[in-house]
Tab-separated table of C-alpha atoms in Angstrom:
chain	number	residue	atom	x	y	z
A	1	UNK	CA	-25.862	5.710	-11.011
A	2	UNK	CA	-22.784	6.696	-13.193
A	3	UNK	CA	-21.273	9.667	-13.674
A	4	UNK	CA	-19.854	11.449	-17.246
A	5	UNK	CA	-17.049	9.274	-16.976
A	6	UNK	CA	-19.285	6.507	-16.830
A	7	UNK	CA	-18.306	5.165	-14.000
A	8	UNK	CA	-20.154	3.754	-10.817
A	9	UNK	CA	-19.791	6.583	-8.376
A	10	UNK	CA	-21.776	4.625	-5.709
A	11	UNK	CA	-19.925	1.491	-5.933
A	12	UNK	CA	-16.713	3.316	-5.973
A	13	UNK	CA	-17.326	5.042	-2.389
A	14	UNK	CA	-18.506	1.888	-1.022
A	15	UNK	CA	-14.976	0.128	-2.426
A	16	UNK	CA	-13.484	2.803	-0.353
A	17	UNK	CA	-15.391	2.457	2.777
A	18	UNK	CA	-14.443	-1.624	2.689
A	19	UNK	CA	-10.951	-0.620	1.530
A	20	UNK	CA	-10.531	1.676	4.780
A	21	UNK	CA	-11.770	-0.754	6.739
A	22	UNK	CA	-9.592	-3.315	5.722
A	23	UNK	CA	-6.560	-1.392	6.483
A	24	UNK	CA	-8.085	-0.633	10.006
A	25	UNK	CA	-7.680	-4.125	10.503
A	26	UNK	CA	-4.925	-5.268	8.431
A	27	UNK	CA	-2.398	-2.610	8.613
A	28	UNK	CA	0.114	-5.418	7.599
A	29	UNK	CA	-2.206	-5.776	3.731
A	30	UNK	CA	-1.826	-2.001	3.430
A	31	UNK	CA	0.910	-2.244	0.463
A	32	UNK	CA	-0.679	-5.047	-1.419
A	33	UNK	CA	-3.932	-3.157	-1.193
A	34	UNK	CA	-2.065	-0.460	-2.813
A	35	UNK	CA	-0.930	-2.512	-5.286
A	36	UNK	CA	-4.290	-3.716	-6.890
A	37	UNK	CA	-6.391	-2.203	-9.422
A	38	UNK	CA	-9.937	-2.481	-8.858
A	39	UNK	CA	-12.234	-2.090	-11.938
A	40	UNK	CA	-15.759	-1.719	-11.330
A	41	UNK	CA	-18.151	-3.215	-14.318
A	42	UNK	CA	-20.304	-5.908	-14.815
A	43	UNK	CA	-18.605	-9.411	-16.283
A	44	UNK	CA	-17.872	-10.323	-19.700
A	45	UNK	CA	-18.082	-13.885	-21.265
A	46	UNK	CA	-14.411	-15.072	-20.781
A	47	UNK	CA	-12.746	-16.607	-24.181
A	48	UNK	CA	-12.281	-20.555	-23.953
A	49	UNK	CA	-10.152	-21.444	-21.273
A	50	UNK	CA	-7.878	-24.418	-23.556
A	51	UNK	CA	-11.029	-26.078	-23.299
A	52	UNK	CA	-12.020	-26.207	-19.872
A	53	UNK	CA	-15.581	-26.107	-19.230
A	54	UNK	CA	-16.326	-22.769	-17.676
A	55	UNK	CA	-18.788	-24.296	-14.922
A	56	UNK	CA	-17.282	-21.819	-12.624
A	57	UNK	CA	-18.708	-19.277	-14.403
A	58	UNK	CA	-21.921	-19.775	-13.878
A	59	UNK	CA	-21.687	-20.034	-10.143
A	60	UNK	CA	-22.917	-17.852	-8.048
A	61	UNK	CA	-19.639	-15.814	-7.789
A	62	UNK	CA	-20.173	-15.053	-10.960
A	63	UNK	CA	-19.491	-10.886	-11.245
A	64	UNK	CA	-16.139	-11.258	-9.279
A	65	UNK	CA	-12.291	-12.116	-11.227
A	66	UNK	CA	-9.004	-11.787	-11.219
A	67	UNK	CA	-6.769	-10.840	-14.040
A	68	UNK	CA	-3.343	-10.751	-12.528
A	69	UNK	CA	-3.692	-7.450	-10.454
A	70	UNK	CA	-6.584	-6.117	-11.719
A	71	UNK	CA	-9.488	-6.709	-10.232
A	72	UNK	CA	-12.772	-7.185	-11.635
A	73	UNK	CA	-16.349	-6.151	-9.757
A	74	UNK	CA	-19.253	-5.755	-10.916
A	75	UNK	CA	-21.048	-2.985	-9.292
A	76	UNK	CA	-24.720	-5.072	-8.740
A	77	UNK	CA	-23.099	-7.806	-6.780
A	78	UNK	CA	-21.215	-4.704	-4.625
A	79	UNK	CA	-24.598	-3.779	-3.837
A	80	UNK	CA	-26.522	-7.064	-2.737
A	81	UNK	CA	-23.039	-8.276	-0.848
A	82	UNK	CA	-23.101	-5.470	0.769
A	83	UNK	CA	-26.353	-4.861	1.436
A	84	UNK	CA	-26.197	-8.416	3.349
A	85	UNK	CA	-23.027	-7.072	5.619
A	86	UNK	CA	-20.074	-4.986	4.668
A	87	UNK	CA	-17.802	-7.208	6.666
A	88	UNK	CA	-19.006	-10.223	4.384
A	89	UNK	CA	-17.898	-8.206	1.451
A	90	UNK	CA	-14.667	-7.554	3.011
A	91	UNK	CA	-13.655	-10.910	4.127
A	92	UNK	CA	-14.401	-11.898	-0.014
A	93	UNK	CA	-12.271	-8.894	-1.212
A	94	UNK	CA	-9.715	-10.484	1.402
A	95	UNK	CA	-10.408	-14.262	0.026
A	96	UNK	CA	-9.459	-13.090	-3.861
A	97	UNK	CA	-6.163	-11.357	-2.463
A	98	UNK	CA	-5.967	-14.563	-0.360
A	99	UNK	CA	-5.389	-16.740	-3.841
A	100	UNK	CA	-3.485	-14.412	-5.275
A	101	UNK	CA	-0.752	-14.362	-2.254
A	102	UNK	CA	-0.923	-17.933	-2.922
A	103	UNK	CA	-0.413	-18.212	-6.459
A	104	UNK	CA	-3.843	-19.516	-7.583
A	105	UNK	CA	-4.015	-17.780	-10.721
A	106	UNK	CA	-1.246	-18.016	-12.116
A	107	UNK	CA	-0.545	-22.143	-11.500
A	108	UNK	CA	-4.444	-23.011	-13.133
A	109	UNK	CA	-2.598	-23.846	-16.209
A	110	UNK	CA	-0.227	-26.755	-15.098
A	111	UNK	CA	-4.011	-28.409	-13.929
A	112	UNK	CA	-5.354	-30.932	-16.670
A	113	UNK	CA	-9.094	-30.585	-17.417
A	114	UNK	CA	-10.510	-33.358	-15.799
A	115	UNK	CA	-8.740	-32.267	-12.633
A	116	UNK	CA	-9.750	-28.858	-12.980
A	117	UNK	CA	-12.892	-28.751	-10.687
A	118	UNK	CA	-10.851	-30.680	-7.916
A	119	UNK	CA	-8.226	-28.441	-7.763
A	120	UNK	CA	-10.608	-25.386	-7.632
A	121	UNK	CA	-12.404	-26.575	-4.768
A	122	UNK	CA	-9.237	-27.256	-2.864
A	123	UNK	CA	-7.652	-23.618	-3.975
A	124	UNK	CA	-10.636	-22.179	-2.212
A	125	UNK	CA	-10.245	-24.324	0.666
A	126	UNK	CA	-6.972	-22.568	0.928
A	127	UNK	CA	-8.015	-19.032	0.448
A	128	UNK	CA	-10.689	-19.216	2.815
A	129	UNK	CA	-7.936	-20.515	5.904
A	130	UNK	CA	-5.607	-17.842	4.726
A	131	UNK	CA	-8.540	-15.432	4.888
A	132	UNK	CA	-9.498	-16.511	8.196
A	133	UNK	CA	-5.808	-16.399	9.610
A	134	UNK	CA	-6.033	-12.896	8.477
A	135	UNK	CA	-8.820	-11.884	9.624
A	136	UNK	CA	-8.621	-12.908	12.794
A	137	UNK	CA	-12.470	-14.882	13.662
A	138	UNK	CA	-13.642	-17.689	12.673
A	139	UNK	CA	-15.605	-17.687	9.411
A	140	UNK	CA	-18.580	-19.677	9.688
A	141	UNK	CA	-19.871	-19.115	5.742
A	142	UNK	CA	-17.211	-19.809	3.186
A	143	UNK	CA	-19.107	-19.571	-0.181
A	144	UNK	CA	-17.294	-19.633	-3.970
A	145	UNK	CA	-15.966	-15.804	-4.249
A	146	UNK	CA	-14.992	-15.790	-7.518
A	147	UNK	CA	-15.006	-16.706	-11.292
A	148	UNK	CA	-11.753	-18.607	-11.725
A	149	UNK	CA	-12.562	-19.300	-15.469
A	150	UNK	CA	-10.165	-16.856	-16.362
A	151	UNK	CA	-7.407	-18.571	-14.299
A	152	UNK	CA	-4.667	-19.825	-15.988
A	153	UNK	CA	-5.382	-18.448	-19.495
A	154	UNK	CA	-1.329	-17.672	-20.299
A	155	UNK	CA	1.359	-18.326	-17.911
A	156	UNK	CA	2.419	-14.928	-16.631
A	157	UNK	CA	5.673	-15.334	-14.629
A	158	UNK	CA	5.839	-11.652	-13.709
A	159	UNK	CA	2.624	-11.296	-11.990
A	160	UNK	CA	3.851	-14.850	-10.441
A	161	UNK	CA	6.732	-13.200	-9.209
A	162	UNK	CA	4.869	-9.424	-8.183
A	163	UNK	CA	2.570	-11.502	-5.924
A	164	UNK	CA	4.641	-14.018	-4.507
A	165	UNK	CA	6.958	-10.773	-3.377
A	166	UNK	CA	4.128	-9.240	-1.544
A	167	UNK	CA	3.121	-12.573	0.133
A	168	UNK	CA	6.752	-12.809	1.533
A	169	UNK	CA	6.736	-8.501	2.667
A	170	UNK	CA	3.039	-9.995	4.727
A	171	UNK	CA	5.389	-12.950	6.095
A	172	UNK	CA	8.203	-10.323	7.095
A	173	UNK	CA	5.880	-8.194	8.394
A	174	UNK	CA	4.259	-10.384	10.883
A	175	UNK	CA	0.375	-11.282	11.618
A	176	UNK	CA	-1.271	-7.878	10.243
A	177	UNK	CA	-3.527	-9.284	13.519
A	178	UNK	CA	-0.746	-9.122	15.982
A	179	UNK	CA	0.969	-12.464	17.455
A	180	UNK	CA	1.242	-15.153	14.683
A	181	UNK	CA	-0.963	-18.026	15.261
A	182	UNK	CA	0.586	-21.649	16.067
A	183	UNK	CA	1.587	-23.689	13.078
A	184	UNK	CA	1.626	-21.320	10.542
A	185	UNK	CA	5.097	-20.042	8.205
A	186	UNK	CA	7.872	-18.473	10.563
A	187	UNK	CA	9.038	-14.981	9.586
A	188	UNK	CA	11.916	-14.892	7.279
A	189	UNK	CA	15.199	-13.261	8.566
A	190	UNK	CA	14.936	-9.552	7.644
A	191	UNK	CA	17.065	-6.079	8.394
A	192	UNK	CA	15.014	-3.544	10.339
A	193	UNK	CA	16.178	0.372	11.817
A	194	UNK	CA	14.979	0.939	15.040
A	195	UNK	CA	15.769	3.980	17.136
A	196	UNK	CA	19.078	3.584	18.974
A	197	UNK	CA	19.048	3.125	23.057
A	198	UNK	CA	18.830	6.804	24.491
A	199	UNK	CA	16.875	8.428	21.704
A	200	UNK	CA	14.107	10.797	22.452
A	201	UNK	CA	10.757	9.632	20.951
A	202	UNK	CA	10.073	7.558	17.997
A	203	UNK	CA	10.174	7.748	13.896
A	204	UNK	CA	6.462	7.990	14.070
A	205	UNK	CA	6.395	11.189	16.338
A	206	UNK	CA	9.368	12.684	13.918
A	207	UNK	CA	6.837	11.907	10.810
A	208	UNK	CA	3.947	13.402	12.761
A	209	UNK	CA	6.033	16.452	13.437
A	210	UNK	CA	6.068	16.927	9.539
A	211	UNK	CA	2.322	17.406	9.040
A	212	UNK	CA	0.189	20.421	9.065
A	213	UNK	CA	-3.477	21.450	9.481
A	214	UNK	CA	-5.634	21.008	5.676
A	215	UNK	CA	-9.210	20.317	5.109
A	216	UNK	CA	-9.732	16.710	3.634
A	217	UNK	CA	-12.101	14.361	3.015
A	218	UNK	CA	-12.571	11.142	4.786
A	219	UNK	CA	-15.253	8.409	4.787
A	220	UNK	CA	-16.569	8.072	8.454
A	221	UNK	CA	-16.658	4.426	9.134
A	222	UNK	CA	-18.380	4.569	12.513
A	223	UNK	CA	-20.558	7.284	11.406
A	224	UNK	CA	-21.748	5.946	7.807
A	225	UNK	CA	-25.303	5.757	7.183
A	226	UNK	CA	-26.380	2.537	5.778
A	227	UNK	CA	-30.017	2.994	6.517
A	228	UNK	CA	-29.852	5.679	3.477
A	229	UNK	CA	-28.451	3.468	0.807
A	230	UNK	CA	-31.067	0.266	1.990
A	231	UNK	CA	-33.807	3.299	1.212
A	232	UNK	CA	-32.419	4.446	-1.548
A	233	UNK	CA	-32.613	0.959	-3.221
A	234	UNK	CA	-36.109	0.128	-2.300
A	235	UNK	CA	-37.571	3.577	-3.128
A	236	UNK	CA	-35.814	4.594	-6.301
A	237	UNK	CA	-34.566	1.075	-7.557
A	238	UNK	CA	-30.699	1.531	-8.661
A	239	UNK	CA	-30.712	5.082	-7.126
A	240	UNK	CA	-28.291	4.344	-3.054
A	241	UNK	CA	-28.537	7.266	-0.957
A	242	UNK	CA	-25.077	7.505	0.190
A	243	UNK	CA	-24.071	10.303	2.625
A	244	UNK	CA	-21.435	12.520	1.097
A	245	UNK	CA	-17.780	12.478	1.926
A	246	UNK	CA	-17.068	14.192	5.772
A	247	UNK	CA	-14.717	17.474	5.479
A	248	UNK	CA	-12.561	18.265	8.182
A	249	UNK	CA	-9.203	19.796	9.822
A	250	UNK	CA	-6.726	16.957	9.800
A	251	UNK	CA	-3.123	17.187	10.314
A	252	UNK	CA	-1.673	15.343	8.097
A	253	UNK	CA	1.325	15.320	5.278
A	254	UNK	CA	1.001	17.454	2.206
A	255	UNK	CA	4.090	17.424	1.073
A	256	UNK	CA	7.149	15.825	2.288
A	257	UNK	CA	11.082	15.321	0.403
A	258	UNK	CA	13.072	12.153	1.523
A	259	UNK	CA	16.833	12.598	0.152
A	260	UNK	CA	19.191	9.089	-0.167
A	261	UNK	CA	22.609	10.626	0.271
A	262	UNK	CA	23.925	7.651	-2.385
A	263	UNK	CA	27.577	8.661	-1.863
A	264	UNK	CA	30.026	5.517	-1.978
A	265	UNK	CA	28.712	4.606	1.795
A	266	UNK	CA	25.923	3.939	0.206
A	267	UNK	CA	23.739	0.388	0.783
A	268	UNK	CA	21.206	-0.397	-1.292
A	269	UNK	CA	19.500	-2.811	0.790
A	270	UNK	CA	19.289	-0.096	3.999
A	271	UNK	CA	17.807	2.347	1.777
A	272	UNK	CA	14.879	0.114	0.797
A	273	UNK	CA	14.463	-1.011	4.363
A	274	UNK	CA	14.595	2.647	5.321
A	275	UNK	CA	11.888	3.509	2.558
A	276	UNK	CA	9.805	0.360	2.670
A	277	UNK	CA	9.730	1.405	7.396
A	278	UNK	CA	9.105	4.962	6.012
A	279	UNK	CA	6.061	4.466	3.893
A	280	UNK	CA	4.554	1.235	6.127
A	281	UNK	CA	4.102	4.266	8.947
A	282	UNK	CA	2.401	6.612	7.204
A	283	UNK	CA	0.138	4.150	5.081
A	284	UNK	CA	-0.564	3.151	8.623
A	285	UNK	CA	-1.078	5.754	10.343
A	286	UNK	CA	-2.511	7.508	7.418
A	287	UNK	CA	-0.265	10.070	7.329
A	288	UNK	CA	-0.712	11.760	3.756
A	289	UNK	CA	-3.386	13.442	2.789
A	290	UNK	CA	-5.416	12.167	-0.635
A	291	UNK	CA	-3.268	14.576	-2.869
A	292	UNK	CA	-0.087	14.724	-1.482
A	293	UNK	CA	3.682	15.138	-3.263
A	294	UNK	CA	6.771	13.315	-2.050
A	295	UNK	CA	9.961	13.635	-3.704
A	296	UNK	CA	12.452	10.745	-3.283
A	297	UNK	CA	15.856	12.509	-4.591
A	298	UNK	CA	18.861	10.639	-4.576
A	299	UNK	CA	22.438	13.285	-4.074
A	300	UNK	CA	26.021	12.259	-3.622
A	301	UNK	CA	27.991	15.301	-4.927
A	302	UNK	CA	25.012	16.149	-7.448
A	303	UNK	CA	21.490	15.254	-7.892
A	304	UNK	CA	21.580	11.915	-9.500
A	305	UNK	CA	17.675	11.318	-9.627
A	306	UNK	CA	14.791	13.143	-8.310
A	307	UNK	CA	11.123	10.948	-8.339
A	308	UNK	CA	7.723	12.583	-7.431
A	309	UNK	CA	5.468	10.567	-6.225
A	310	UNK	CA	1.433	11.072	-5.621
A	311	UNK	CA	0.233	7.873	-4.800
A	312	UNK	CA	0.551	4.749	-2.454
A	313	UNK	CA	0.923	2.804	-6.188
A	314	UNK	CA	3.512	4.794	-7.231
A	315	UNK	CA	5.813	4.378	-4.006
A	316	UNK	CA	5.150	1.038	-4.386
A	317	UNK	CA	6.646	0.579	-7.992
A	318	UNK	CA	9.447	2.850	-6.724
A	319	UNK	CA	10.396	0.355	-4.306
A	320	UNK	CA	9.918	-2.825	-6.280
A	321	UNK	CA	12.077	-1.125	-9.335
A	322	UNK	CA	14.574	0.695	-6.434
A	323	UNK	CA	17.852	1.453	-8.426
A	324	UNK	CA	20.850	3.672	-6.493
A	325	UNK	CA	22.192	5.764	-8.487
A	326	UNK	CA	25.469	7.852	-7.431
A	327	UNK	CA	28.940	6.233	-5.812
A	328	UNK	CA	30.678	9.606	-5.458
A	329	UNK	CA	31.432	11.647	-2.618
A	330	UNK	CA	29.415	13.703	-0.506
A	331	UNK	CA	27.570	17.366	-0.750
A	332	UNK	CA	24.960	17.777	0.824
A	333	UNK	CA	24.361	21.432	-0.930
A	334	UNK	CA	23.034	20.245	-4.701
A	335	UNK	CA	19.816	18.596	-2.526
A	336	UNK	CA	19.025	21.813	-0.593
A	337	UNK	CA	19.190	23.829	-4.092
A	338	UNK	CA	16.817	21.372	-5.853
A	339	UNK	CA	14.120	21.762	-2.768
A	340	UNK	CA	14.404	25.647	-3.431
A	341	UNK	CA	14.140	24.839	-6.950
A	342	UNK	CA	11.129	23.579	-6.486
A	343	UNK	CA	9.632	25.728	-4.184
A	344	UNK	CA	10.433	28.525	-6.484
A	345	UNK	CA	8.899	27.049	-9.404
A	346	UNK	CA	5.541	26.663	-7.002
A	347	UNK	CA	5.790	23.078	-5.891
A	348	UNK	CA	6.236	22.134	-2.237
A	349	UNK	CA	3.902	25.139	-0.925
A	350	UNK	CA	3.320	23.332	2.428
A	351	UNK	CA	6.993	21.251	3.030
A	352	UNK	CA	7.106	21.391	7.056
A	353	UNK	CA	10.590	19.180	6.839
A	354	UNK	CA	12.746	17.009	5.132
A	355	UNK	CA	14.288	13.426	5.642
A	356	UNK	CA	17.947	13.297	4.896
A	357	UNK	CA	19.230	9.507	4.947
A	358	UNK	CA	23.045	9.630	5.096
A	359	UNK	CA	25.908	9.511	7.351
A	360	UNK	CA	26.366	12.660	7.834
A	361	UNK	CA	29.564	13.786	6.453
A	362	UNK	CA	29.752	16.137	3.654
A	363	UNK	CA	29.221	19.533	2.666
A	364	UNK	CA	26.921	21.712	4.500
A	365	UNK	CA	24.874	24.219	3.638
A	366	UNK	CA	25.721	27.820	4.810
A	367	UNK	CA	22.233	29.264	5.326
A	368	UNK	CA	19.624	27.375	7.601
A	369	UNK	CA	16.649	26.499	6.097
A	370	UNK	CA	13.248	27.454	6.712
A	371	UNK	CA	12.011	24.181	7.427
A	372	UNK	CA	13.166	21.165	9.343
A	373	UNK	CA	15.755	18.982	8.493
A	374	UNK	CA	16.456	15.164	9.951
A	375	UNK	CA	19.310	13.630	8.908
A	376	UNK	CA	18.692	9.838	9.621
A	377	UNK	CA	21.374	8.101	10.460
A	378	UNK	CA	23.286	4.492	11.537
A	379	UNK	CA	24.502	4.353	14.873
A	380	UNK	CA	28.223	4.540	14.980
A	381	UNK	CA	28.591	6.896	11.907
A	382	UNK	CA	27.884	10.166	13.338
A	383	UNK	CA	30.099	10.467	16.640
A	384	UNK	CA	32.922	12.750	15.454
A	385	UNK	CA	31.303	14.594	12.840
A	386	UNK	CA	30.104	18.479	13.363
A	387	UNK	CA	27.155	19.527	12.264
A	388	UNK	CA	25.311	23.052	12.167
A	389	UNK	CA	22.668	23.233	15.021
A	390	UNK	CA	19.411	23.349	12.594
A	391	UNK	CA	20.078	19.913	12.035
A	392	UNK	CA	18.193	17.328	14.171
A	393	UNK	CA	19.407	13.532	14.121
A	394	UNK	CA	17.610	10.518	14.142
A	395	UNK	CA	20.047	7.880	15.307
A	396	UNK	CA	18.800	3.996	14.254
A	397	UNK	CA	20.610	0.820	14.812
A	398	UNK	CA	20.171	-2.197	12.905
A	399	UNK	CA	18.540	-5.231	13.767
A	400	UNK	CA	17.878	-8.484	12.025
A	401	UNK	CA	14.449	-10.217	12.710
């Protein structure tokens, strides 16, 4: 069934039932999940491939394709793959990420024709054991996923680059399962902020403290009724019965400010480790709500830039285009007038807190605010420095991985 828009309502919620279930098990995939765009509509005949015979095409993938980061799915193989087992149609939403992470795509064209079928064969090989790493079991069926006729059809050395990025983040990051299995890449050396020794509680707790009761809708994963949409299809034909969206009290993150005091102390690369920690907790732990507003403003003695952001996408594209701007000295004042700013003009209705990330020294603010303020700082640049008592501080130390 399709709505005005025309678009596959049904398919859509299942997406997002296999979608949340895939970040229940993959926390580490949570940021290149947010990455993709999923299109749901049936196939098109691809244009000639530079001759190659497009015997892939009429596999029985066929309905499934990749076009950089856009993913194509047509909404009748959603339904029979997952009428078969949702985890099935997981692990092949995992396999297509599987060949992008290793370049598949985007290397077809370097493959002469009579090699082409090979070399297909053997790229699935691969995206099945990377699949299988991920996901933890053994697969025992490892059928052709998807069309790869429209591999390869122009070299396209940015989408190279965006997806060989995110395969490195997974590798710095860890097994999204937990301990990494023997044999397979070591982590490269990376910064990380951890708490200091002698802190009370944890970044995650801090973040917690931030949200605030709201009625939201959630898919119930243990809870969802497949029975209906198996009856839906065999009574009504292409009519699923799917059991509408659960409503209920969650605390969680409506809105949420995260100022980068980008005075000349400044480090570009902290900052994005700071950010890129900040938003792997809550995409984790699911923090935000599904409309939510963060603003990422960046202040040394003035605002220099102030970013809204509504989406896991967006934060993403934030971080992979990250630019500091600022180099002056310190005031903390012009970001506290902004937030005001903003409240005034009606935005920010339900800001618990805000994240300050600086060392600390500047100008203060003479009247507390009504909300709570963490200023997160590097051990070592905060000992002599006097600050008013509304402020709470998150001390972190650096370590390298």
């Amino acid at each position: 069934m399709k709505n005005q828009a025309g678009q596959y309502t049904t398919e859509y919620e299942i997406l997002e039932l296999l979608k949340l279930k895939l970040y229940q098990r993959l926390h580490g995939l949570a940021p290149v999940l947010g990455a993709v765009e999923f299109r749901i509509e049936e196939p098109k005949q691809p244009e000639p491939n530079g001759g190659v015979e497009q015997e892939s095409a009429d596999r029985a993938c066929a309905g499934f394709r990749i076009d950089g980061r856009v993913f194509y799915l047509s909404p009748s193989r959603i339904r029979s793959d997952f009428l078969k087992d949702s985890d099935f149609l997981c692990r092949e939403l995992l396999h297509m990420l599987s060949h992008c992470l290793l370049g598949h795509p985007f290397e077809a064209w370097r493959v002469e024709r009579e090699e082409r079928k090979v070399w297909e064969s053997d790229c699935d090989e691969k995206a099945w054991a990377l699949t299988e790493e991920l996901w933890g079991k053994s697969i025992p069926e490892k059928p052709p996923v998807d069309d790869h006729s429209f591999w390869g059809q122009k070299p396209d050395e940015r989408e190279k680059a965006f997806w060989q990025g995110q395969g490195e983040k997974l590798l710095r990051s860890g097994n999204p399962r937990g301990k990494r299995k023997a044999g397979t890449a070591k982590r490269h050396r990376t910064r990380q902020l951890v708490p200091a020794a002698g802190q009370r509680g944890d970044y995650r707790s801090i973040l917690r403290g931030l949200s605030s009761y709201r009625e939201d809708s959630r898919l119930n994963l243990d809870e969802f009724q497949y029975s209906w949409y198996t009856y839906g299809l065999e009574i009504y034909g292409n009519m699923p019965l799917i059991e509408p969206l659960e409503y209920s009290e969650e605390r969680k993150i409506a809105d949420l400010v995260i100022v980068i005091d980008t005075s000349g102390s400044c480090e570009k690369e902290l900052v994005r480790v700071f950010l890129e920690e900040t938003r792997g907790i809550l995409e984790q732990d699911r923090l935000f709500f599904r409309s939510f507003c963060l603003h990422l403003i960046q202040c040394d003695n003035q605002i220099q830039r102030d970013d809204c952001i509504h989406s896991r996408e967006e934060f993403e594209k934030y971080l992979e285009h990250l630019e500091i701007r600022g180099g002056g000295g310190t005031d903390f004042r012009p970001a506290f007038a902004r937030i005001e700013e903003l409240r005034q003009q009606g935005e920010l209705r339900d800001l618990q807190g805000i994240l300050y990330f600086t060392d600390g020294c500047g100008w203060y603010p003479k009247k507390e605010p009504d909300y709570q303020v963490w200023f997160v700082m590097l051990q070592g640049h905060f000992d002599s420095i006097d600050m008013p008592d509304w402020v709470h501080r998150l001390v972190l130390e650096e370590k390298r991985a």
